[in-house]
XYZ file of C-alpha atoms in Angstrom:
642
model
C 30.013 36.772 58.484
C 30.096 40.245 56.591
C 33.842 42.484 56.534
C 31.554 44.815 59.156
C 30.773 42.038 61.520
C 34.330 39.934 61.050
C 36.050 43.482 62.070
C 33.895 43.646 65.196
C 34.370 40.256 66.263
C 38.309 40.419 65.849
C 38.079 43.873 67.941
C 36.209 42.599 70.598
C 38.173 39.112 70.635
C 41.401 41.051 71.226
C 40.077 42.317 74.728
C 39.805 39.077 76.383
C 40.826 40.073 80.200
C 41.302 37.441 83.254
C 43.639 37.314 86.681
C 46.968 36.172 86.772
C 45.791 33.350 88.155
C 43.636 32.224 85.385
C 46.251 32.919 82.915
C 48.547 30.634 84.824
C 46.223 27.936 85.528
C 45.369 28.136 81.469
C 49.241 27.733 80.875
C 49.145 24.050 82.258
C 46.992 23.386 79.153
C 48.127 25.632 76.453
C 51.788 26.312 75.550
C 50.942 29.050 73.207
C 49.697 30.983 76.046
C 53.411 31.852 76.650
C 54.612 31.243 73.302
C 57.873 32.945 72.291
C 57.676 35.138 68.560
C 59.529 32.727 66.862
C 57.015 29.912 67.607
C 54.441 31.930 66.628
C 55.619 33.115 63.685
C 56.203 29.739 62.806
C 52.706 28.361 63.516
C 51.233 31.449 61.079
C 53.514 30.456 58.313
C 52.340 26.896 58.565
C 53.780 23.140 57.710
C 56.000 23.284 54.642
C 54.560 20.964 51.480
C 56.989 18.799 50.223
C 57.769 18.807 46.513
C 59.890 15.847 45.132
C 61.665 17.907 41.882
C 62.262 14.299 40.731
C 58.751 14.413 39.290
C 59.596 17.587 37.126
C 62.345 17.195 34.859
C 62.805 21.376 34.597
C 62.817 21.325 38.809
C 64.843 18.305 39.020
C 67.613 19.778 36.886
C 67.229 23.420 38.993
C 67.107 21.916 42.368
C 69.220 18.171 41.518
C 66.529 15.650 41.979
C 66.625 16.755 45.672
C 63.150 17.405 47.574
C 62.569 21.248 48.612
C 60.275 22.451 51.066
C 57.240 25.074 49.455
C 55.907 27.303 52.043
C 51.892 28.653 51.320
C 52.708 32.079 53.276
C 55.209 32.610 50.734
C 53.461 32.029 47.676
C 53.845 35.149 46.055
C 57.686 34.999 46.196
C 58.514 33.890 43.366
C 62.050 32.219 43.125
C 63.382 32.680 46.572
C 63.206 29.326 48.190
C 66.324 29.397 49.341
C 66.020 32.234 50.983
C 62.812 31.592 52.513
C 63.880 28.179 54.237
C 66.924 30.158 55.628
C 64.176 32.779 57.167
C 62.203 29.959 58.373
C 65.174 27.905 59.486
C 66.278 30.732 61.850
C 62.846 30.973 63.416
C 63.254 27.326 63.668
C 65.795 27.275 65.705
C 64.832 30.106 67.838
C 61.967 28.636 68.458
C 64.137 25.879 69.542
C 65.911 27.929 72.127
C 69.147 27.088 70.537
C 71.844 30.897 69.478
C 69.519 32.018 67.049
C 67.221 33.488 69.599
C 69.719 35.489 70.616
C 70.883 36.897 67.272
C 69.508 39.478 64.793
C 67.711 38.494 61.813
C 69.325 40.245 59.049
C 68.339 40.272 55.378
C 71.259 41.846 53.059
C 70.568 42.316 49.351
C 70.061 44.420 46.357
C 67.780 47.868 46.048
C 64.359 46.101 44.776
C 65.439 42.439 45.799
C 62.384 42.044 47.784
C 64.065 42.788 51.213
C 61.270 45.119 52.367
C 58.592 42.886 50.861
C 60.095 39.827 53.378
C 60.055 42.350 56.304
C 56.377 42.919 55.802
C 54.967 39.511 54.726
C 56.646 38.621 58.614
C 55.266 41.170 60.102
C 51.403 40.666 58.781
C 52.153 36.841 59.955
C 53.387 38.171 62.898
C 49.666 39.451 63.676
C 47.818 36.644 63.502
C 48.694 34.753 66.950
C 47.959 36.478 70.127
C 50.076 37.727 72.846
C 48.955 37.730 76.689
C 50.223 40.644 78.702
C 50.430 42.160 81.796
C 47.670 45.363 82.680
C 46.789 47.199 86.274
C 43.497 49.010 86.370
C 42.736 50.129 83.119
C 46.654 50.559 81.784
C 47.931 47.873 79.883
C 52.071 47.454 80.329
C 53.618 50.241 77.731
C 55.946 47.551 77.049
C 54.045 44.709 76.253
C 55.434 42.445 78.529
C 54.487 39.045 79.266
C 53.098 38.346 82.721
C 55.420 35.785 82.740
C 57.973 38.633 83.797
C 56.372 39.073 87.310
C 58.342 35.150 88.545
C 61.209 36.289 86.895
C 63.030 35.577 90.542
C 60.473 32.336 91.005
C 61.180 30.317 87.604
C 61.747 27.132 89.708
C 58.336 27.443 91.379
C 56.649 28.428 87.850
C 57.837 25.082 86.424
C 57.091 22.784 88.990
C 53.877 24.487 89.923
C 52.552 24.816 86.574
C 54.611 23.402 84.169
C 56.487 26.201 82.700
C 59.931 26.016 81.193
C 62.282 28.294 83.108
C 63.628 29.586 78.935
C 59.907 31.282 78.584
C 59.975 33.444 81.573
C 61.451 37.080 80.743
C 64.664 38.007 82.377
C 62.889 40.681 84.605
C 59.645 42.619 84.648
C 59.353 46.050 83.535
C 60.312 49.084 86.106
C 56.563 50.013 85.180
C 55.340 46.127 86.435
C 57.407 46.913 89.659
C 56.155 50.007 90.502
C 53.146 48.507 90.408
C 53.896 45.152 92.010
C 55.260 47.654 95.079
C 51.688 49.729 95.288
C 49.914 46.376 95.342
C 52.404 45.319 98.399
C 53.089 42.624 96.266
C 49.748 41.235 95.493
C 50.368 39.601 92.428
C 46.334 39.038 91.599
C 45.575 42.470 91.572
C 47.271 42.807 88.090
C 45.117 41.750 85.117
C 46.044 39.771 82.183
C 44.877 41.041 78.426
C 45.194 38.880 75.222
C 46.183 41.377 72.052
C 46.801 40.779 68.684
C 50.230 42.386 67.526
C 48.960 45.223 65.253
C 51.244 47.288 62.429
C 49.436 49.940 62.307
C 48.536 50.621 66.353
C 52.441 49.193 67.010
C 51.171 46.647 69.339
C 54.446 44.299 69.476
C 55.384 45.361 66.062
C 57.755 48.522 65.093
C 59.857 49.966 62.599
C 62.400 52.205 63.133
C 65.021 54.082 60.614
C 68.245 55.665 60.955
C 68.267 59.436 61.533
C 70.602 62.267 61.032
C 73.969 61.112 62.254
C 74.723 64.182 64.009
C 71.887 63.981 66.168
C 70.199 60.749 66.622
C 70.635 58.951 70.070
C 69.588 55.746 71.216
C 66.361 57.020 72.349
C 64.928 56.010 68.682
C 65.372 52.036 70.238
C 65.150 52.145 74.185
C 62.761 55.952 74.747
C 63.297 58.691 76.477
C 61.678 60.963 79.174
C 58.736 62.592 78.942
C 59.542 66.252 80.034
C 55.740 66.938 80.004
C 55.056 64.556 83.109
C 58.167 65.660 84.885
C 55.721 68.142 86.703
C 54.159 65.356 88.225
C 56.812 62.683 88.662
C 60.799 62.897 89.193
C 62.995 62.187 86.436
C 64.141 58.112 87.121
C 60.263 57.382 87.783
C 59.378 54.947 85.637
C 55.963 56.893 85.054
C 57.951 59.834 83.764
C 59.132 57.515 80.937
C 58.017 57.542 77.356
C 58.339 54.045 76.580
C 58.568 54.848 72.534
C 61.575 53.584 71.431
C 61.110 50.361 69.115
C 62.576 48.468 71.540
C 59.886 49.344 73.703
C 57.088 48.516 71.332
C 58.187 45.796 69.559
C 58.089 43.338 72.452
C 57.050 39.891 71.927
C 56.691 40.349 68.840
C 59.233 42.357 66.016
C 61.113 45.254 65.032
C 62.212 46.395 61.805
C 64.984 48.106 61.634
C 65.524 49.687 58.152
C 68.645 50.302 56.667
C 70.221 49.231 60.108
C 74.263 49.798 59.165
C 73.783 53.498 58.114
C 72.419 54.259 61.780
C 75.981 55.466 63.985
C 77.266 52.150 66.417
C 76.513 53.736 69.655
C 72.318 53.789 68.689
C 72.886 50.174 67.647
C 74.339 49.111 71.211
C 71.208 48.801 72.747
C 70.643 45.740 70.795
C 74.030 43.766 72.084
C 71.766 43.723 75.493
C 68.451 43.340 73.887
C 69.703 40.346 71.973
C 71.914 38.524 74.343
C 70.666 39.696 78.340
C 67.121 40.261 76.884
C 66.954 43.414 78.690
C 68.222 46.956 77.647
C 68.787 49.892 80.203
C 66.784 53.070 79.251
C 67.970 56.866 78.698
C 67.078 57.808 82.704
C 67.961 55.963 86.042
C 65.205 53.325 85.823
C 65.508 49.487 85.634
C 65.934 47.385 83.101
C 63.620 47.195 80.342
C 62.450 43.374 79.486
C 62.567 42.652 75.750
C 61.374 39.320 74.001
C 61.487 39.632 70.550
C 62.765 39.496 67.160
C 64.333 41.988 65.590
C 64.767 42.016 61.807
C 67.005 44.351 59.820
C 67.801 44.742 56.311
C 70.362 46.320 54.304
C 71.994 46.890 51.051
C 75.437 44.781 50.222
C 77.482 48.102 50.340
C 76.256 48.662 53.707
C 76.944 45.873 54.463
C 80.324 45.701 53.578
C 81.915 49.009 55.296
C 80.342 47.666 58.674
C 81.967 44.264 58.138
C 85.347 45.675 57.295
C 85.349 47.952 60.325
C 86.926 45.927 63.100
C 85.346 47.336 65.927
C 82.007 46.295 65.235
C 83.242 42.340 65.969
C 81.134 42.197 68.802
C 78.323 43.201 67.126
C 78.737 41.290 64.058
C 79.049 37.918 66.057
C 74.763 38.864 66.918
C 73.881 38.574 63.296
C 72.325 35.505 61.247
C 73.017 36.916 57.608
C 70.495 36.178 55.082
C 71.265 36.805 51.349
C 68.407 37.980 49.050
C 69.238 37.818 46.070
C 67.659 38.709 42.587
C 65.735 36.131 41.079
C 67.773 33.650 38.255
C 65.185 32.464 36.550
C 63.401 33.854 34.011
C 59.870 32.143 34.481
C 60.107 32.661 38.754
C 60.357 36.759 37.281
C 57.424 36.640 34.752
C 55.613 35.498 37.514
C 56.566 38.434 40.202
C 55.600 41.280 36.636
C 52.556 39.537 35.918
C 51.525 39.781 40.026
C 52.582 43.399 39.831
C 50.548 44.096 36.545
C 48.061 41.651 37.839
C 47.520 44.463 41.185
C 47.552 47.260 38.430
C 45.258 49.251 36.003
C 47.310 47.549 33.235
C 45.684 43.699 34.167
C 43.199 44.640 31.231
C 45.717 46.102 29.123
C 47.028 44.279 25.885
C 50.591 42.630 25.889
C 51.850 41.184 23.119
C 53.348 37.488 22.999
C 56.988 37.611 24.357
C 57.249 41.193 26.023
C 57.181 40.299 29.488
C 59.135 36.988 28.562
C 62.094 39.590 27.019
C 62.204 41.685 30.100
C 62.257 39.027 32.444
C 65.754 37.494 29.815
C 67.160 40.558 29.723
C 66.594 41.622 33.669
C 68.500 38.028 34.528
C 71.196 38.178 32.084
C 72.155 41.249 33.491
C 72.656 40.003 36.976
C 74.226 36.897 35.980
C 78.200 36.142 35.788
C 79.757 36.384 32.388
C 80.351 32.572 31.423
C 83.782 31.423 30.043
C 83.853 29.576 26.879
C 80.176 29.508 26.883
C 77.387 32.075 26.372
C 75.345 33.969 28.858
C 71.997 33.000 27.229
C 72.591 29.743 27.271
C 73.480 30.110 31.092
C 70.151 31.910 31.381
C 68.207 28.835 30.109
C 70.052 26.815 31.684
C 69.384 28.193 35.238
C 65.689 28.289 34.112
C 65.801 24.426 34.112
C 66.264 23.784 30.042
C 68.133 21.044 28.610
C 70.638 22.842 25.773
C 72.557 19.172 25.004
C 70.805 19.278 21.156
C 71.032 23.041 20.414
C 74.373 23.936 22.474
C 77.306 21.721 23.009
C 79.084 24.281 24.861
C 76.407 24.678 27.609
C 77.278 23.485 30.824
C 75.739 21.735 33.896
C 73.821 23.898 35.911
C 76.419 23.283 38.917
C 79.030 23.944 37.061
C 77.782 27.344 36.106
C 77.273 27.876 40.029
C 80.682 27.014 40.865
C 82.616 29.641 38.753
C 79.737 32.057 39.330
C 80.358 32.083 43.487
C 78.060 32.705 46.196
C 77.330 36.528 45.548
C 76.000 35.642 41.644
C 72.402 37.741 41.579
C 73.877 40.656 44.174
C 74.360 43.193 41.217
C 72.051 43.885 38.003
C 68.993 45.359 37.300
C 66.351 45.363 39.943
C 62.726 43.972 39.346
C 61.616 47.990 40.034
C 63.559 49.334 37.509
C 62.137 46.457 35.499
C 58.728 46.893 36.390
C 59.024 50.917 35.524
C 60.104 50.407 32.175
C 56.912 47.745 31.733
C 54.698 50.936 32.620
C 56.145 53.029 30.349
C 56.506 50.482 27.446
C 52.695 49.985 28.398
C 51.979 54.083 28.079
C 54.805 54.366 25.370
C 51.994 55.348 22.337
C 49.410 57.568 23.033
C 46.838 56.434 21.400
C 46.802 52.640 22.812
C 48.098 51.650 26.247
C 49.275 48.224 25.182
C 52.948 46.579 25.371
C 54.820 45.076 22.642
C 58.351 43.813 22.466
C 59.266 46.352 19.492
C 58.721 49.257 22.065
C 60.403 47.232 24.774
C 63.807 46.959 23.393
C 63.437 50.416 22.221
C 62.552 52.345 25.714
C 64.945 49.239 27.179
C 67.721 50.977 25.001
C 67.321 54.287 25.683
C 66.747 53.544 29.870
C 70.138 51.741 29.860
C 71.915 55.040 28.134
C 70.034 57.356 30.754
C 71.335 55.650 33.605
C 74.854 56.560 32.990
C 76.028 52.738 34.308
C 79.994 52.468 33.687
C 81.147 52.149 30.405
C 81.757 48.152 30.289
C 78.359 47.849 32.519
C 76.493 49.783 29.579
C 78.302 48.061 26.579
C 76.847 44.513 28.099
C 73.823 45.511 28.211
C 73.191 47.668 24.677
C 75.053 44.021 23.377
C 72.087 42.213 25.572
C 69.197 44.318 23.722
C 70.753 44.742 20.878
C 72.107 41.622 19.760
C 70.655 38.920 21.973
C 67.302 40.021 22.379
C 66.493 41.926 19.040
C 68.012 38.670 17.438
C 65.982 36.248 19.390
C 62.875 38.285 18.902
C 63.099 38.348 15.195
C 63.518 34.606 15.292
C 60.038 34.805 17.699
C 58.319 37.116 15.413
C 59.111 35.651 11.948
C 57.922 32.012 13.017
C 54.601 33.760 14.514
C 54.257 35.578 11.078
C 54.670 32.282 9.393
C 52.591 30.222 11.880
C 49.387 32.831 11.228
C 50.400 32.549 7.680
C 50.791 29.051 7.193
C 47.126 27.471 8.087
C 46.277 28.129 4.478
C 49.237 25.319 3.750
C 47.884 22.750 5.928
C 47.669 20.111 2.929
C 51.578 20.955 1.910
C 52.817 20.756 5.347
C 50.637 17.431 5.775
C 52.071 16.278 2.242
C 56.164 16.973 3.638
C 54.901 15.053 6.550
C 53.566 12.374 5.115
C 56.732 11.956 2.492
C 58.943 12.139 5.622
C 57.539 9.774 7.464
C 57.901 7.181 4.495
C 61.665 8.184 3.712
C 62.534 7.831 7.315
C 61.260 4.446 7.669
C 62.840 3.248 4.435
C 65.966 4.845 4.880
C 66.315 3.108 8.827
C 65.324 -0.049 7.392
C 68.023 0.370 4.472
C 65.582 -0.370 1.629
C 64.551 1.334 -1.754
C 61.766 3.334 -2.032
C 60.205 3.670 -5.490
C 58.146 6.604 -6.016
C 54.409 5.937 -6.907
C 53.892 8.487 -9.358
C 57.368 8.779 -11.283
C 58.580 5.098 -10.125
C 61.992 6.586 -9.780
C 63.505 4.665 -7.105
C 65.177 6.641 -4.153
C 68.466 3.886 -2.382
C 69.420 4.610 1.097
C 71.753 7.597 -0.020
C 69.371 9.246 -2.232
C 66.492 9.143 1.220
C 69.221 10.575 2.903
C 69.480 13.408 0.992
C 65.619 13.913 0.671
C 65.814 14.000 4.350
C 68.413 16.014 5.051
C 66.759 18.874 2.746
C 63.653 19.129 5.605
C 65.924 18.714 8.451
C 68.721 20.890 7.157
C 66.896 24.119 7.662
C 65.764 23.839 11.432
C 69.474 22.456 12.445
C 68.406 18.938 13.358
C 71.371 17.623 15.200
C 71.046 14.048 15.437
C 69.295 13.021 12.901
C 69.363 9.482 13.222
C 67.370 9.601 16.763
C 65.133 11.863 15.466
C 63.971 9.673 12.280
C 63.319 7.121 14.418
C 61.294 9.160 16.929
C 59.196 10.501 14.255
C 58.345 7.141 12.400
C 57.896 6.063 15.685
C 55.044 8.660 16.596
C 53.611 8.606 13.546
C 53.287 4.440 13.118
C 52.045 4.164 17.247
C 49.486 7.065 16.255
C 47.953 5.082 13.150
C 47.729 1.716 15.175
C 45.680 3.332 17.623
C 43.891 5.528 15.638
C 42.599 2.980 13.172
C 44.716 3.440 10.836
C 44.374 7.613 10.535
C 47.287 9.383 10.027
C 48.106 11.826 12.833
C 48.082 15.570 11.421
C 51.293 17.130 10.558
C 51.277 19.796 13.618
C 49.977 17.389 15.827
C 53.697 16.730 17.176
C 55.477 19.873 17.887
C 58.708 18.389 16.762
C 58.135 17.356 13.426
C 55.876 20.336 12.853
C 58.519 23.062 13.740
C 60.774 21.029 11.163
C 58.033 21.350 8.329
C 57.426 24.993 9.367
C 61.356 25.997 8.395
C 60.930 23.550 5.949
C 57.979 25.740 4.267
C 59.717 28.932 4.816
C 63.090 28.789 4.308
C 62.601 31.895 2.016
C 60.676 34.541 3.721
C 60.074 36.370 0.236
C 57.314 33.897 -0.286
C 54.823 35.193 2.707
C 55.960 39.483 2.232
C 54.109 40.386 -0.406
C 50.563 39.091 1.864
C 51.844 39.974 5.505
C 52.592 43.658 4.298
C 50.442 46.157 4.951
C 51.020 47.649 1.362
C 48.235 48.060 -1.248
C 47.337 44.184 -2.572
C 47.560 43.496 -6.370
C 44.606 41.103 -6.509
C 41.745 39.907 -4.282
C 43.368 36.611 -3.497
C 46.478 38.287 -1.451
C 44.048 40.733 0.470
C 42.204 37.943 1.667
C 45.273 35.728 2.794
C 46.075 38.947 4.583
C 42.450 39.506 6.031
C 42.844 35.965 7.457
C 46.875 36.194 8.484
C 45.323 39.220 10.660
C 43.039 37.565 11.948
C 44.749 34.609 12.992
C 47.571 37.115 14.553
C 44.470 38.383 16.612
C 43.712 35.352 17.889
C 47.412 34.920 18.901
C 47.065 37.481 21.395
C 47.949 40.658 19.315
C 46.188 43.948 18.590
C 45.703 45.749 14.793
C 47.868 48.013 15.679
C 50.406 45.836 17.248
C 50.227 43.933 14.077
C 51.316 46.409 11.775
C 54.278 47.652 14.071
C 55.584 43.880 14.555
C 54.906 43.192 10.894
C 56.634 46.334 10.141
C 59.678 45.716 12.355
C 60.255 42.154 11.101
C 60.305 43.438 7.447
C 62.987 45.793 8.692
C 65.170 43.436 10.228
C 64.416 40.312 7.716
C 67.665 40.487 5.866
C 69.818 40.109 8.982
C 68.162 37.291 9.978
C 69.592 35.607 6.781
């Protein structure tokens, strides 16, 4: 089926029209005919998988070894599972009929947190189960109401005639329904009944509403208002005189967003006490009640927040409220993942990005929402709440737990937002004119100069200049020299292979506490001497435990020779030992300048090491151009790094 035809069908599916009888009769076989929204909200977000962390040593030390529920609707939201299985929890439970169907669904967060992107992923599931409601001649109910509403005085009869729970009938029918139901003399079958998909954009059982001006908004924006055009026709309190507009109105059975909900005055929020707990609100004329059966889903920042909560007499109102927290993301590879989706659904998905750049935004955009460790250091923290064990490079990290408990619930409420992030990826991406490409280089420079724009408060800006500056730049010159010296290196495979080789041997004598006489001088090397030798390749990448790691390697190396028939394994085949010979080979950096420069080249033999070190830089991911900045840059910076 073609996008032409699929349209066409769905169109022409929505229409499907029978008697209230036939709808009713259908109901003994099909519960969803009278589902509530939260059921089927929860049948379009589907069964949960199950994922046992216990399996992944980087999720078992993020989530304890304890088995977290994924959700396939929510994919693409990267690093919110908590969050998500509170959403789904409180549709759970309303679906349940327990007090969260009579509550408000409220998400509070950060600017850019990914409130609004929540609100819309529920509303496009929203859409894809029908609703059944109520239509007389050729005008289908303005409210959208269930023709469930027309028993609302007969729920005994409905459940023992056809097997519906009193809970699913709406507290009353619409003063549109009863008009009606009075002109037919109370001839229930001469109403129709119309399946519709909820639709965004023709607000079929969806809305959104906003808060207006203060002075002048009224609660009209929720429950409608009179139409002063038909009042020609009709008198004011006749319910066909009413513009049934509000988002109260339109959003039944199904959901309304309300943006930005606590800025909006108290007395236009009222309407939503009734909504919520009587499931019926009273309009701006003398009509009846209006029937309303949905959900309705706000969202606001913290600060908002906040001055509502502290305001006593909004108790009532706060008691309706299921409070959701949406926080920033913690870890660093959940928000690579949400800037490679957004470059990903960009013109930039083609564009070059050098090796670490996004990796660097993402460490400096979590560092800056994170709580300031004591006696500990906030990049460590970072890792650590990305799921990396630190017990061999950082004594003084801590347990992942324990860097919960002094951080407190509200830990990822403040920082820099994934849209600021994201901005100053496009213009690192556009920052030289004659490439549009991303490097880290021009990252911590526009990164800089954003953070001084901004005007933050004077301790909020001096963390994170010290964050670019010092932790980043530093970390990034460690990055950058070992993939100089990686690209370099290839031409040294035989002296790396030799160090590995000699290791191997030393480590296996010194364990087993003999001599070792050399083959070609026949000095012999006792345990002390092998110690030394060792210590002289392991010194320079900060081996901490030396013993354990002897033994691992001359364990690696003697398994891979027994099953390899008796071939030595290659000195880079185990990352371990080869980013030990790597220092190892350059522990002065002096040796690889004078053919990684971009200077004029003494003799052939240097330009062609630095033909191939380009080369093999390309095939690392980098342009020429990128190249020659990085290169440049690291040359710069080379003599801090000792």
């Amino acid at each position: 089926m073609n996008i032409l035809e699929k349209i066409k069908t769905n169109y022409s599916a929505s229409l499907n029209e029978m008697t209230v009888a036939a709808y009713l009769e259908e109901c003994k076989q099909d519960p969803t005919m009278y589902a509530k929204p939260a059921e089927r909200i929860l049948d379009a977000i589907g069964e949960p998988e199950i994922l046992d962390t216990r399996q992944d040593p980087v999720l078992s030390r993020i989530f304890s070894n304890k088995k977290i529920k994924i959700y396939p609707a929510f994919r693409d939201f990267y690093g919110m599972e908590s969050t998500i299985e509170q959403i789904v929890s409180y549709f759970r439970h309303s679906a349940q009929g327990l007090e969260e169907k009579k509550q408000i669904l409220y998400l509070m967060g950060p600017v850019g947190g990914g409130k609004s992107s929540l609100a819309e992923k529920l509303k496009h599931l929203m859409q894809q189960n029908p609703i059944y409601v109520l239509k007389a001649g050729e005008e289908v109910s303005p409210v959208f109401e269930s023709p469930l509403g027309l028993f609302a005085d007969y729920t005994d009869e409905l459940e023992s005639e056809y097997g519906i729970p009193s809970r699913y009938v709406p507290s009353c029918m619409s003063p549109w329904a009863s008009k009606r139901l009075r002109e037919f003399d109370g001839d229930v079958n001469r109403f129709k009944v119309i399946r519709l998909y909820p639709s965004i954009q023709e607000q079929v059982a969806i809305s959104k509403t906003e808060p207006g001006d203060e002075n002048n908004q009224d609660i009209s924006t929720l429950v409608g208002k009179v139409d002063i055009r038909k009042l020609a026709e009709y008198q004011q309190s006749d319910p066909d005189a009413y513009s049934y507009t509000g988002g109260l109105c339109l959003a039944n059975q199904g959901l309304l967003e309300f943006v930005e909900m606590f800025k909006a005055p108290i007395k236009v929020l009222n309407p939503l006490l009734t909504a919520t707990q009587e499931k019926n609100y009273k309009g701006t004329e003398p009509i009846g009640a209006i029937p309303f059966d949905g959900i309705i889903l706000a969202h606001s920042n913290e600060s908002e927040w906040a001055k509502f909560l502290n305001d006593k007499k909004n108790e009532a109102f706060l008691d309706r409220i299921y409070k959701v927290q949406v926080p920033y993301v913690l870890r660093v590879s959940e928000e690579i993942k949400i800037y490679e989706k957004l470059i990903r659904e960009s013109s930039l998905r083609d564009a070059p990005c050098a090796p670490k750049t996004i990796e660097l935004l993402a460490e400096f955009s979590v560092m800056s929402r994170l709580k300031e460790p004591e006696n500990s250091s906030i990049y460590s923290k970072m890792r650590v709440y990305n799921g990396e064990t630190l017990r061999e490079t950082d004594p003084n990290a801590k347990s992942i737990q324990e860097y919960r408990d002094d951080a407190g619930i509200n830990e990822g409420m403040q920082g820099i937002s994934t849209r600021f992030a994201f901005k100053i990826l496009s213009k690192v991406f556009n920052f030289d004119s004659e490439e549009i490409a991303a490097n880290p280089v021009h990252l911590l420079y526009v990164l800089e100069q954003e953070v001084i724009k901004m005007m933050l408060p004077p301790e909020t800006e001096t963390k994170y200049l010290h964050l670019i500056k010092s932790v980043l730049a530093s970390r990034y010159a460690e990055f950058i020299s070992d993939e100089i010296q990686k690209a370099y290196i290839e031409s040294y495979s035989s002296y790396g292979q030799n160090i590995f080789e000699k290791y191997v041997i030393y480590a296996d004598h010194w364990m087993q506490n003999n001599d070792y006489r050399d083959p070609d001088s026949g000095e012999i090397f006792d345990r002390s001497i092998l110690n030394e030798e060792l210590e002289k390749i392991e010194k320079p990448a900060g081996i901490a435990n030396p013993k354990d790691f002897r033994s691992e390697v001359t364990n690696f190396f003697l398994r891979y020779k027994a099953n390899h028939g008796g071939q030595s394994p290659r000195w880079d085949s185990y990352e371990k030992i080869k980013n030990v010979i790597e220092k190892k080979i350059f522990t002065n950096t002096e040796d690889l300048l004078p053919v990684v420069s971009f200077n004029v080249k003494t003799n052939e033999e240097d330009e062609k090491k630095h033909r191939d070190f380009t080369r093999r830089m390309r095939e690392r991911g980098y342009t020429d151009k990128q190249i020659r900045i990085l290169v440049d840059w690291f040359m710069r910076v080379r003599k801090t790094m000792a």
